[in-house]
Amino acid sequence: MELVTPGVGLVFWQVVTFLIVLFLLAKFAWTPIMKALSDREASIENALSAAERAKLEIQGLKAENEKLLAEARLERDKILKEATEAGNSIVETAKQKANEEGARMIAQAREAIETEKRAAVADMKNTAAVLAVDIAERILRKELNDKQAQQALAQEYIKEVTLN
């Protein structure tokens, strides 16, 4: 029965031992344990606040990145618009120069055609004049083979000259 109900001496020594262990733990272990717990609590608190600051900083960076992306898109659109306008301007200038060059070439061709036409007409007139003179000369030689025909012709010319 002694095992089921402990003796007073055993309980007394157990209480004394417990109090000694409690005193020793309070004197030597309790303070470092509490200090370690408070240090741990402080480091956890610091880590949480650092994480919160990092989270806020990440949100700020995200907003700044979005702002930069929007600015970059606007700049890209502006550059594309300017490039398109410059391309259209170059094409328009090239078209205008081509039209001017074409008009100049057409004017030169017309002028050359007109010059050639005048030259051809003059050549044709000269040829016609030479042919007319040649034909007239042949006719006159044929008609003026005899002396009487020559005198009659001369008399006729004299009359025409004095009549006019």
Coordinates of C-alpha atoms in Angstrom, one line a residue:
M1 CA 0.0 0.0 0.0
E2 CA 2.8 2.2 0.4
L3 CA 3.0 2.5 -3.3
V4 CA -0.5 3.7 -3.7
T5 CA -0.4 6.1 -0.8
P6 CA 3.0 7.8 -0.4
G7 CA 4.5 8.4 3.0
V8 CA 4.8 11.9 4.5
G9 CA 8.5 11.9 4.3
L10 CA 8.6 11.1 0.7
V11 CA 6.1 13.9 -0.1
F12 CA 8.1 16.3 2.0
W13 CA 11.4 15.5 0.2
Q14 CA 9.7 15.7 -3.2
V15 CA 8.3 19.1 -2.3
V16 CA 11.7 20.3 -1.0
T17 CA 13.4 18.9 -4.2
F18 CA 10.7 20.5 -6.4
L19 CA 11.2 23.9 -4.6
I20 CA 15.0 23.7 -5.0
V21 CA 14.7 22.8 -8.7
L22 CA 12.1 25.6 -9.1
F23 CA 14.4 28.1 -7.3
L24 CA 17.4 27.0 -9.4
L25 CA 15.4 27.2 -12.6
A26 CA 14.0 30.6 -11.6
K27 CA 17.5 31.9 -10.7
F28 CA 19.5 30.4 -13.6
A29 CA 17.2 29.2 -16.4
W30 CA 14.0 31.3 -16.2
T31 CA 15.7 34.7 -16.9
P32 CA 17.7 33.4 -20.0
I33 CA 14.7 31.6 -21.3
M34 CA 12.5 34.7 -20.9
K35 CA 15.2 36.8 -22.4
A36 CA 15.5 34.4 -25.4
L37 CA 11.7 34.4 -25.7
S38 CA 11.6 38.2 -25.7
D39 CA 14.5 38.3 -28.2
R40 CA 12.7 35.8 -30.4
E41 CA 9.5 37.8 -30.1
A42 CA 11.3 41.0 -31.1
S43 CA 13.1 39.4 -34.0
I44 CA 9.7 38.0 -35.2
E45 CA 8.2 41.4 -34.8
N46 CA 11.1 43.0 -36.8
A47 CA 10.8 40.4 -39.5
L48 CA 7.0 41.0 -39.8
S49 CA 7.5 44.8 -40.0
A50 CA 10.4 44.3 -42.6
A51 CA 8.1 42.0 -44.6
E52 CA 5.3 44.7 -44.4
R53 CA 7.8 47.4 -45.5
A54 CA 9.0 45.1 -48.3
K55 CA 5.4 44.5 -49.4
L56 CA 4.7 48.2 -49.5
E57 CA 8.0 48.8 -51.4
I58 CA 7.1 46.1 -53.9
Q59 CA 3.7 47.7 -54.4
G60 CA 5.3 51.1 -54.9
L61 CA 7.8 49.5 -57.4
K62 CA 4.9 47.8 -59.1
A63 CA 3.0 51.1 -59.5
E64 CA 6.2 52.8 -60.7
N65 CA 6.8 50.0 -63.2
E66 CA 3.2 50.3 -64.5
K67 CA 3.7 54.1 -64.8
L68 CA 7.0 53.5 -66.7
L69 CA 5.3 51.0 -69.0
A70 CA 2.5 53.4 -69.7
E71 CA 5.1 56.2 -70.5
A72 CA 7.0 53.7 -72.7
R73 CA 3.8 52.8 -74.6
L74 CA 3.0 56.5 -75.1
E75 CA 6.6 57.1 -76.3
R76 CA 6.4 54.1 -78.6
D77 CA 3.0 55.3 -80.1
K78 CA 4.5 58.8 -80.5
I79 CA 7.6 57.4 -82.3
L80 CA 5.4 55.2 -84.5
K81 CA 3.2 58.1 -85.4
E82 CA 6.2 60.3 -86.3
A83 CA 7.7 57.5 -88.3
T84 CA 4.4 57.0 -90.2
E85 CA 4.1 60.7 -90.8
A86 CA 7.7 60.9 -92.0
G87 CA 7.2 57.9 -94.3
N88 CA 4.0 59.4 -95.7
S89 CA 5.8 62.7 -96.2
I90 CA 8.7 61.0 -98.0
V91 CA 6.3 59.1 -100.2
E92 CA 4.3 62.3 -101.0
T93 CA 7.5 64.2 -101.8
A94 CA 8.7 61.4 -104.0
K95 CA 5.3 61.3 -105.8
Q96 CA 5.4 65.1 -106.3
K97 CA 9.0 65.0 -107.6
A98 CA 8.0 62.1 -110.0
N99 CA 5.0 64.1 -111.2
E100 CA 7.1 67.2 -111.7
E101 CA 9.8 65.2 -113.5
G102 CA 7.2 63.5 -115.7
A103 CA 5.6 66.8 -116.6
R104 CA 9.0 68.2 -117.4
M105 CA 9.9 65.2 -119.6
I106 CA 6.5 65.5 -121.4
A107 CA 7.1 69.2 -122.0
Q108 CA 10.6 68.5 -123.3
A109 CA 9.2 65.7 -125.5
R110 CA 6.4 68.0 -126.8
E111 CA 9.0 70.7 -127.5
A112 CA 11.2 68.2 -129.3
I113 CA 8.3 67.0 -131.3
E114 CA 7.3 70.5 -132.2
T115 CA 10.9 71.3 -133.2
E116 CA 11.1 68.2 -135.3
K117 CA 7.7 69.0 -136.9
R118 CA 8.9 72.5 -137.8
A119 CA 12.1 71.1 -139.2
A120 CA 10.1 68.5 -141.2
V121 CA 7.7 71.1 -142.5
A122 CA 10.7 73.4 -143.5
D123 CA 12.4 70.5 -145.1
M124 CA 9.2 69.6 -146.9
K125 CA 8.8 73.2 -148.1
N126 CA 12.4 73.3 -149.3
T127 CA 12.0 70.0 -151.1
A128 CA 8.7 71.2 -152.6
A129 CA 10.4 74.5 -153.6
V130 CA 13.3 72.7 -155.2
L131 CA 10.9 70.3 -157.0
A132 CA 8.8 73.2 -158.2
V133 CA 11.9 75.1 -159.4
D134 CA 13.1 71.9 -161.1
I135 CA 9.8 71.2 -162.7
A136 CA 9.5 74.8 -163.8
E137 CA 13.0 74.8 -165.2
R138 CA 12.2 71.6 -167.1
I139 CA 9.0 73.1 -168.4
L140 CA 10.6 76.3 -169.3
R141 CA 13.4 74.6 -171.1
K142 CA 11.0 72.5 -173.1
E143 CA 8.8 75.5 -174.0
L144 CA 11.7 77.9 -174.6
N145 CA 13.6 75.7 -177.0
D146 CA 12.6 77.9 -179.9
K147 CA 13.5 81.6 -180.0
Q148 CA 9.9 82.8 -180.7
A149 CA 8.5 81.2 -177.6
Q150 CA 11.2 82.8 -175.5
Q151 CA 10.4 86.3 -176.8
A152 CA 6.6 85.8 -176.3
L153 CA 7.2 84.7 -172.7
A154 CA 9.4 87.7 -172.0
Q155 CA 6.8 90.0 -173.5
E156 CA 4.1 88.4 -171.3
Y157 CA 6.2 88.9 -168.2
I158 CA 6.9 92.5 -169.1
K159 CA 3.1 93.1 -169.4
E160 CA 2.4 91.5 -166.0
V161 CA 5.1 93.6 -164.3
T162 CA 3.9 96.9 -165.7
L163 CA 0.3 96.0 -165.1
N164 CA 0.8 95.4 -161.4

